[in-house]
Amino acid sequence: MGKVLSDAQVAQYHRDGFLFPIDAFSPEEARGFRDRLEAFERQDGRRFGKGHNFKPHLLFPWVDALVRHPAVLDPVEDIIGPDIRLFHFTIWPKSPGDTAFVSWHQDATYFGLEPAVHITAWVALTEVPVEAGAVEVVPGSHRRGQLHHAQFGDDSNLLSRGQTLTAEFDRGNTVFMTLKPGQMSLHHTHLIHRSGPNLSSDRRIGFGISYIPTSATCRASMRQSAALVRGVDRYGHFDDEPRPLVDYGESERAVHAEAVARFRAQNAEQFAQYEAAQ
Ligand SMILES: O=C(O)CCC(=O)C(=O)O
């Protein structure tokens, strides 16, 4: 038995590459998160979306608190151990009726992490039924390791590089990770997954929070930053990121811009190396 997951759940994660639903927050708390996010969107005059959806935990103290919340971190710790850094964070919003989708992919493809032990906690801020474009996964596919991807330009694809799996895989046995507001799923960095457009009448919003054990390294030539969210770091592979003190403050925006620029640079480098190796 781990902190919160049973031995059977941990074994299930290792066998299938995903686990859901996990109750993290109450529906009221999830509504509160959504309200704060949407209040900021109104104030900012734009909605979160592709190109503008990375690392919000560096901008907003309430998001920083969420990514460190035991309800999220305890199940993560049960899988990757007690010393945890937050490597990446993507807000995944889909409006009703728009064409936004996510192509079949494995998260590890351009992350350059070694070993590939990265895990994503996907926290639902809204209802996520199948028709809203729930994340669809291929059970056990993480055990195949890194598979071949190619880049396809499509503005509706929420993946920044439009990376799409080209390897063959079994589509006959997929699972939709449907969630209620406040629930979350966990998935492995090699798990094959995607999501379709939102055909429901409400927005579908998820926080994709990607954690690594502090022992993991990143191959990038530019040193990366990653927030230490639990435990201690005996390795020093990443620079720390300061925690935000006020919503969208000037120094918060500067820290965020620098961290995102570093992430984009490493992502571009991994992509170039990946392409050159094909
Ligand atoms: O939210 C989505 O539709 C896709 C999420 C995803 O690809 C991820 O969290 O890795």
mmCIF file of C-alpha atoms and ligand atoms in Angstrom:
data_model
loop_
_atom_site.group_PDB
_atom_site.id
_atom_site.type_symbol
_atom_site.label_atom_id
_atom_site.label_comp_id
_atom_site.label_asym_id
_atom_site.label_seq_id
_atom_site.Cartn_x
_atom_site.Cartn_y
_atom_site.Cartn_z
ATOM 1 C CA MET A 1 0.000 0.000 0.000
ATOM 2 C CA GLY A 2 1.333 3.418 -0.942
ATOM 3 C CA LYS A 3 0.270 6.740 0.563
ATOM 4 C CA VAL A 4 -3.126 6.596 -1.110
ATOM 5 C CA LEU A 5 -2.978 4.051 -3.932
ATOM 6 C CA SER A 6 -3.405 0.369 -3.184
ATOM 7 C CA ASP A 7 -0.826 -2.162 -4.369
ATOM 8 C CA ALA A 8 -3.383 -3.265 -6.956
ATOM 9 C CA GLN A 9 -3.713 0.297 -8.302
ATOM 10 C CA VAL A 10 0.062 0.731 -8.527
ATOM 11 C CA ALA A 11 0.314 -2.614 -10.340
ATOM 12 C CA GLN A 12 -2.537 -1.540 -12.638
ATOM 13 C CA TYR A 13 -0.683 1.674 -13.510
ATOM 14 C CA HIS A 14 2.480 -0.269 -14.374
ATOM 15 C CA ARG A 15 0.499 -2.808 -16.411
ATOM 16 C CA ASP A 16 -1.813 -0.395 -18.299
ATOM 17 C CA GLY A 17 0.174 2.861 -18.252
ATOM 18 C CA PHE A 18 -2.732 4.866 -16.816
ATOM 19 C CA LEU A 19 -5.070 5.061 -13.838
ATOM 20 C CA PHE A 20 -8.386 6.867 -13.398
ATOM 21 C CA PRO A 21 -10.559 8.242 -11.940
ATOM 22 C CA ILE A 22 -8.770 9.484 -8.831
ATOM 23 C CA ASP A 23 -10.721 11.866 -6.581
ATOM 24 C CA ALA A 24 -8.471 14.875 -6.016
ATOM 25 C CA PHE A 25 -10.740 17.885 -5.394
ATOM 26 C CA SER A 26 -14.439 18.369 -4.683
ATOM 27 C CA PRO A 27 -16.674 19.587 -7.554
ATOM 28 C CA GLU A 28 -16.933 22.931 -5.690
ATOM 29 C CA GLU A 29 -13.145 23.289 -5.528
ATOM 30 C CA ALA A 30 -12.890 22.433 -9.222
ATOM 31 C CA ARG A 31 -15.552 25.062 -9.989
ATOM 32 C CA GLY A 32 -13.521 27.557 -7.961
ATOM 33 C CA PHE A 33 -10.399 26.789 -10.041
ATOM 34 C CA ARG A 34 -12.369 27.175 -13.254
ATOM 35 C CA ASP A 35 -13.853 30.479 -12.081
ATOM 36 C CA ARG A 36 -10.407 31.855 -11.275
ATOM 37 C CA LEU A 37 -9.030 30.726 -14.616
ATOM 38 C CA GLU A 38 -11.935 32.210 -16.548
ATOM 39 C CA ALA A 39 -11.870 35.450 -14.531
ATOM 40 C CA PHE A 40 -8.239 35.842 -15.573
ATOM 41 C CA GLU A 41 -9.125 35.085 -19.195
ATOM 42 C CA ARG A 42 -11.748 37.848 -19.146
ATOM 43 C CA GLN A 43 -9.300 40.282 -17.580
ATOM 44 C CA ASP A 44 -6.565 39.303 -20.054
ATOM 45 C CA GLY A 45 -8.904 39.517 -23.030
ATOM 46 C CA ARG A 46 -7.958 36.119 -24.442
ATOM 47 C CA ARG A 47 -8.569 32.477 -23.712
ATOM 48 C CA PHE A 48 -5.867 29.983 -22.871
ATOM 49 C CA GLY A 49 -4.973 27.905 -25.894
ATOM 50 C CA LYS A 50 -2.208 26.665 -28.131
ATOM 51 C CA GLY A 51 0.974 28.718 -27.762
ATOM 52 C CA HIS A 52 -0.319 30.326 -24.582
ATOM 53 C CA ASN A 53 -0.924 27.433 -22.209
ATOM 54 C CA PHE A 54 2.389 26.432 -20.600
ATOM 55 C CA LYS A 55 3.581 26.492 -16.963
ATOM 56 C CA PRO A 56 0.784 28.549 -15.318
ATOM 57 C CA HIS A 57 2.042 27.441 -11.876
ATOM 58 C CA LEU A 58 4.735 30.115 -12.270
ATOM 59 C CA LEU A 59 2.133 32.857 -12.789
ATOM 60 C CA PHE A 60 -0.587 32.196 -10.224
ATOM 61 C CA PRO A 61 -0.181 31.302 -6.506
ATOM 62 C CA TRP A 62 -3.437 29.304 -6.579
ATOM 63 C CA VAL A 63 -2.069 27.098 -9.392
ATOM 64 C CA ASP A 64 1.234 26.739 -7.523
ATOM 65 C CA ALA A 65 -0.774 25.504 -4.508
ATOM 66 C CA LEU A 66 -2.716 23.077 -6.692
ATOM 67 C CA VAL A 67 0.409 21.432 -8.156
ATOM 68 C CA ARG A 68 1.760 20.886 -4.608
ATOM 69 C CA HIS A 69 -1.536 19.685 -3.137
ATOM 70 C CA PRO A 70 -1.332 16.281 -1.417
ATOM 71 C CA ALA A 71 -4.444 15.167 -3.284
ATOM 72 C CA VAL A 72 -2.416 15.404 -6.509
ATOM 73 C CA LEU A 73 1.061 14.572 -5.224
ATOM 74 C CA ASP A 74 0.270 11.594 -2.976
ATOM 75 C CA PRO A 75 -0.816 9.326 -5.865
ATOM 76 C CA VAL A 76 2.102 10.631 -7.951
ATOM 77 C CA GLU A 77 4.500 9.796 -5.105
ATOM 78 C CA ASP A 78 3.095 6.278 -4.957
ATOM 79 C CA ILE A 79 4.304 5.811 -8.537
ATOM 80 C CA ILE A 80 7.570 7.813 -8.802
ATOM 81 C CA GLY A 81 8.735 8.199 -5.192
ATOM 82 C CA PRO A 82 8.923 11.072 -2.685
ATOM 83 C CA ASP A 83 11.367 13.492 -4.355
ATOM 84 C CA ILE A 84 9.438 15.206 -7.118
ATOM 85 C CA ARG A 85 9.953 18.022 -9.610
ATOM 86 C CA LEU A 86 7.329 19.488 -11.884
ATOM 87 C CA PHE A 87 8.890 19.290 -15.361
ATOM 88 C CA HIS A 88 6.076 20.680 -17.463
ATOM 89 C CA PHE A 89 2.488 21.880 -17.247
ATOM 90 C CA THR A 90 -0.009 22.394 -20.061
ATOM 91 C CA ILE A 91 -3.535 23.802 -19.792
ATOM 92 C CA TRP A 92 -5.758 21.813 -22.178
ATOM 93 C CA PRO A 93 -8.946 23.760 -22.967
ATOM 94 C CA LYS A 94 -11.420 22.860 -25.682
ATOM 95 C CA SER A 95 -14.451 24.994 -26.410
ATOM 96 C CA PRO A 96 -17.725 23.448 -27.500
ATOM 97 C CA GLY A 97 -18.000 23.383 -31.262
ATOM 98 C CA ASP A 98 -14.393 24.204 -32.073
ATOM 99 C CA THR A 99 -12.209 21.802 -34.006
ATOM 100 C CA ALA A 100 -9.392 21.503 -31.452
ATOM 101 C CA PHE A 101 -8.059 17.981 -31.051
ATOM 102 C CA VAL A 102 -4.882 16.208 -29.945
ATOM 103 C CA SER A 103 -3.308 13.684 -32.311
ATOM 104 C CA TRP A 104 -2.139 10.196 -31.285
ATOM 105 C CA HIS A 105 1.191 10.650 -29.535
ATOM 106 C CA GLN A 106 3.519 9.728 -26.690
ATOM 107 C CA ASP A 107 4.494 12.598 -24.374
ATOM 108 C CA ALA A 108 8.136 11.467 -24.163
ATOM 109 C CA THR A 109 8.809 12.147 -27.840
ATOM 110 C CA TYR A 110 10.497 15.557 -27.545
ATOM 111 C CA PHE A 111 11.042 15.799 -23.791
ATOM 112 C CA GLY A 112 14.578 14.380 -23.719
ATOM 113 C CA LEU A 113 14.123 12.888 -20.265
ATOM 114 C CA GLU A 114 16.212 9.983 -19.032
ATOM 115 C CA PRO A 115 14.981 7.631 -17.851
ATOM 116 C CA ALA A 116 11.471 7.998 -19.264
ATOM 117 C CA VAL A 117 9.761 7.952 -15.883
ATOM 118 C CA HIS A 118 7.725 11.080 -16.355
ATOM 119 C CA ILE A 119 4.076 10.878 -15.281
ATOM 120 C CA THR A 120 1.211 13.251 -16.049
ATOM 121 C CA ALA A 121 -1.578 14.047 -13.613
ATOM 122 C CA TRP A 122 -4.486 15.368 -15.710
ATOM 123 C CA VAL A 123 -6.836 17.280 -13.399
ATOM 124 C CA ALA A 124 -10.359 17.976 -14.683
ATOM 125 C CA LEU A 125 -11.763 21.458 -14.002
ATOM 126 C CA THR A 126 -14.972 20.606 -15.868
ATOM 127 C CA GLU A 127 -17.060 17.581 -16.775
ATOM 128 C CA VAL A 128 -15.104 15.379 -19.174
ATOM 129 C CA PRO A 129 -17.468 12.881 -20.807
ATOM 130 C CA VAL A 130 -16.470 11.084 -24.019
ATOM 131 C CA GLU A 131 -18.284 13.628 -26.204
ATOM 132 C CA ALA A 132 -16.356 16.554 -24.672
ATOM 133 C CA GLY A 133 -13.118 15.110 -26.054
ATOM 134 C CA ALA A 134 -11.924 12.978 -23.152
ATOM 135 C CA VAL A 135 -8.372 11.648 -23.441
ATOM 136 C CA GLU A 136 -8.395 8.254 -25.188
ATOM 137 C CA VAL A 137 -5.602 5.808 -24.362
ATOM 138 C CA VAL A 138 -4.238 2.502 -25.635
ATOM 139 C CA PRO A 139 -3.843 0.228 -22.594
ATOM 140 C CA GLY A 140 -0.389 -1.257 -22.136
ATOM 141 C CA SER A 141 1.093 0.725 -25.061
ATOM 142 C CA HIS A 142 3.689 2.385 -22.790
ATOM 143 C CA ARG A 143 5.471 -0.964 -22.628
ATOM 144 C CA ARG A 144 6.455 -0.590 -26.307
ATOM 145 C CA GLY A 145 8.841 2.268 -25.424
ATOM 146 C CA GLN A 146 9.437 5.211 -27.746
ATOM 147 C CA LEU A 147 7.710 4.843 -31.126
ATOM 148 C CA HIS A 148 8.125 6.817 -34.334
ATOM 149 C CA HIS A 149 6.345 10.176 -34.769
ATOM 150 C CA ALA A 150 6.180 12.665 -37.625
ATOM 151 C CA GLN A 151 5.221 16.327 -37.605
ATOM 152 C CA PHE A 152 1.978 17.355 -39.308
ATOM 153 C CA GLY A 153 0.964 21.011 -39.538
ATOM 154 C CA ASP A 154 -2.630 21.419 -38.405
ATOM 155 C CA ASP A 155 -3.731 24.528 -36.506
ATOM 156 C CA SER A 156 -6.495 22.568 -34.781
ATOM 157 C CA ASN A 157 -4.000 20.135 -33.263
ATOM 158 C CA LEU A 158 -3.317 21.417 -29.737
ATOM 159 C CA LEU A 159 0.135 19.764 -29.732
ATOM 160 C CA SER A 160 2.641 22.533 -30.383
ATOM 161 C CA ARG A 161 4.570 20.521 -32.988
ATOM 162 C CA GLY A 162 1.608 18.569 -34.318
ATOM 163 C CA GLN A 163 3.585 15.419 -33.607
ATOM 164 C CA THR A 164 1.653 12.330 -34.600
ATOM 165 C CA LEU A 165 2.430 8.692 -34.108
ATOM 166 C CA THR A 166 3.225 6.910 -37.361
ATOM 167 C CA ALA A 167 3.845 3.441 -35.883
ATOM 168 C CA GLU A 168 1.041 0.889 -36.108
ATOM 169 C CA PHE A 169 -0.926 0.155 -32.961
ATOM 170 C CA ASP A 170 -4.120 -1.605 -31.919
ATOM 171 C CA ARG A 171 -7.070 0.814 -31.948
ATOM 172 C CA GLY A 172 -9.580 -1.899 -31.062
ATOM 173 C CA ASN A 173 -9.190 -1.758 -27.315
ATOM 174 C CA THR A 174 -8.919 1.937 -26.386
ATOM 175 C CA VAL A 175 -10.224 3.499 -23.164
ATOM 176 C CA PHE A 176 -11.643 7.021 -22.694
ATOM 177 C CA MET A 177 -10.499 8.574 -19.420
ATOM 178 C CA THR A 178 -13.805 10.248 -18.562
ATOM 179 C CA LEU A 179 -13.682 12.447 -15.478
ATOM 180 C CA LYS A 180 -15.896 14.528 -13.207
ATOM 181 C CA PRO A 181 -14.802 18.014 -12.122
ATOM 182 C CA GLY A 182 -12.064 17.608 -9.483
ATOM 183 C CA GLN A 183 -11.097 14.095 -10.521
ATOM 184 C CA MET A 184 -7.800 13.275 -12.188
ATOM 185 C CA SER A 185 -6.088 10.617 -14.216
ATOM 186 C CA LEU A 186 -2.442 9.533 -14.312
ATOM 187 C CA HIS A 187 -0.627 8.483 -17.466
ATOM 188 C CA HIS A 188 2.848 7.255 -18.377
ATOM 189 C CA THR A 189 5.060 9.253 -20.724
ATOM 190 C CA HIS A 190 5.125 6.413 -23.304
ATOM 191 C CA LEU A 191 1.388 5.774 -23.227
ATOM 192 C CA ILE A 192 -0.214 6.236 -26.671
ATOM 193 C CA HIS A 193 -3.088 8.704 -26.344
ATOM 194 C CA ARG A 194 -5.084 11.381 -28.138
ATOM 195 C CA SER A 195 -8.339 13.324 -27.793
ATOM 196 C CA GLY A 196 -11.085 14.387 -30.195
ATOM 197 C CA PRO A 197 -12.999 17.670 -30.576
ATOM 198 C CA ASN A 198 -15.425 18.833 -27.923
ATOM 199 C CA LEU A 199 -18.949 17.957 -29.091
ATOM 200 C CA SER A 200 -20.595 18.817 -25.765
ATOM 201 C CA SER A 201 -22.249 22.118 -24.843
ATOM 202 C CA ASP A 202 -19.670 23.218 -22.233
ATOM 203 C CA ARG A 203 -15.946 23.896 -22.213
ATOM 204 C CA ARG A 204 -13.645 20.993 -21.404
ATOM 205 C CA ILE A 205 -10.644 22.145 -19.365
ATOM 206 C CA GLY A 206 -7.874 19.990 -17.912
ATOM 207 C CA PHE A 207 -4.562 20.751 -16.227
ATOM 208 C CA GLY A 208 -1.870 18.379 -17.529
ATOM 209 C CA ILE A 209 0.790 18.445 -14.808
ATOM 210 C CA SER A 210 3.915 16.458 -15.626
ATOM 211 C CA TYR A 211 6.107 15.269 -12.769
ATOM 212 C CA ILE A 212 9.491 13.563 -12.645
ATOM 213 C CA PRO A 213 11.599 12.081 -9.841
ATOM 214 C CA THR A 214 14.515 14.393 -9.030
ATOM 215 C CA SER A 215 16.883 11.642 -10.231
ATOM 216 C CA ALA A 216 15.738 12.085 -13.857
ATOM 217 C CA THR A 217 17.896 14.112 -16.234
ATOM 218 C CA CYS A 218 17.119 16.102 -19.364
ATOM 219 C CA ARG A 219 19.414 15.744 -22.405
ATOM 220 C CA ALA A 220 18.965 19.410 -23.402
ATOM 221 C CA SER A 221 22.136 21.435 -23.914
ATOM 222 C CA MET A 222 20.443 24.400 -22.223
ATOM 223 C CA ARG A 223 19.926 23.672 -18.529
ATOM 224 C CA GLN A 224 16.246 23.357 -17.710
ATOM 225 C CA SER A 225 14.278 24.665 -14.765
ATOM 226 C CA ALA A 226 11.698 22.590 -12.926
ATOM 227 C CA ALA A 227 9.952 23.385 -9.642
ATOM 228 C CA LEU A 228 10.814 21.150 -6.680
ATOM 229 C CA VAL A 229 7.321 20.389 -5.402
ATOM 230 C CA ARG A 230 8.022 17.682 -2.820
ATOM 231 C CA GLY A 231 10.934 16.127 -0.973
ATOM 232 C CA VAL A 232 14.618 16.848 -1.539
ATOM 233 C CA ASP A 233 16.819 16.967 -4.608
ATOM 234 C CA ARG A 234 20.128 15.122 -4.127
ATOM 235 C CA TYR A 235 21.017 15.316 -7.822
ATOM 236 C CA GLY A 236 20.889 18.961 -8.949
ATOM 237 C CA HIS A 237 19.915 18.219 -12.556
ATOM 238 C CA PHE A 238 17.513 21.193 -12.758
ATOM 239 C CA ASP A 239 17.407 24.826 -11.692
ATOM 240 C CA ASP A 240 14.750 25.750 -9.152
ATOM 241 C CA GLU A 241 11.876 28.028 -10.140
ATOM 242 C CA PRO A 242 10.689 30.712 -7.688
ATOM 243 C CA ARG A 243 7.119 30.385 -6.483
ATOM 244 C CA PRO A 244 4.667 33.105 -7.543
ATOM 245 C CA LEU A 245 3.591 35.517 -4.817
ATOM 246 C CA VAL A 246 0.865 37.433 -6.661
ATOM 247 C CA ASP A 247 -1.338 36.662 -9.643
ATOM 248 C CA TYR A 248 0.400 37.576 -12.894
ATOM 249 C CA GLY A 249 2.846 40.000 -11.279
ATOM 250 C CA GLU A 250 5.746 41.558 -13.116
ATOM 251 C CA SER A 251 8.427 39.304 -11.653
ATOM 252 C CA GLU A 252 6.105 36.276 -12.006
ATOM 253 C CA ARG A 253 5.762 37.055 -15.719
ATOM 254 C CA ALA A 254 9.528 37.397 -16.101
ATOM 255 C CA VAL A 255 10.175 34.040 -14.382
ATOM 256 C CA HIS A 256 7.483 32.404 -16.477
ATOM 257 C CA ALA A 257 8.793 33.831 -19.759
ATOM 258 C CA GLU A 258 12.301 32.598 -19.024
ATOM 259 C CA ALA A 259 11.170 29.096 -18.003
ATOM 260 C CA VAL A 260 8.941 28.741 -21.066
ATOM 261 C CA ALA A 261 11.738 29.991 -23.354
ATOM 262 C CA ARG A 262 14.107 27.381 -21.917
ATOM 263 C CA PHE A 263 11.477 24.676 -22.339
ATOM 264 C CA ARG A 264 10.779 25.687 -25.936
ATOM 265 C CA ALA A 265 14.514 25.725 -26.726
ATOM 266 C CA GLN A 266 15.001 22.202 -25.376
ATOM 267 C CA ASN A 267 11.881 21.011 -27.153
ATOM 268 C CA ALA A 268 13.135 22.423 -30.475
ATOM 269 C CA GLU A 269 16.539 20.832 -29.886
ATOM 270 C CA GLN A 270 15.019 17.421 -29.080
ATOM 271 C CA PHE A 271 12.851 17.704 -32.163
ATOM 272 C CA ALA A 272 15.847 18.525 -34.402
ATOM 273 C CA GLN A 273 17.861 15.636 -32.960
ATOM 274 C CA TYR A 274 14.928 13.294 -33.321
ATOM 275 C CA GLU A 275 14.416 14.247 -36.973
ATOM 276 C CA ALA A 276 18.144 13.948 -37.738
ATOM 277 C CA ALA A 277 18.182 10.431 -36.275
ATOM 278 C CA GLN A 278 15.318 9.222 -38.526
HETATM 279 O O1 LIG B 1 -6.112 17.118 -22.886
HETATM 280 C C1 LIG B 1 -5.963 16.558 -23.948
HETATM 281 O O2 LIG B 1 -6.842 16.472 -24.776
HETATM 282 C C2 LIG B 1 -4.638 15.901 -24.253
HETATM 283 C C3 LIG B 1 -3.792 15.720 -23.045
HETATM 284 C C4 LIG B 1 -2.446 15.173 -23.317
HETATM 285 O O3 LIG B 1 -2.077 14.858 -24.432
HETATM 286 C C5 LIG B 1 -1.553 15.006 -22.185
HETATM 287 O O4 LIG B 1 -1.893 15.411 -21.062
HETATM 288 O O5 LIG B 1 -0.454 14.451 -22.374
#
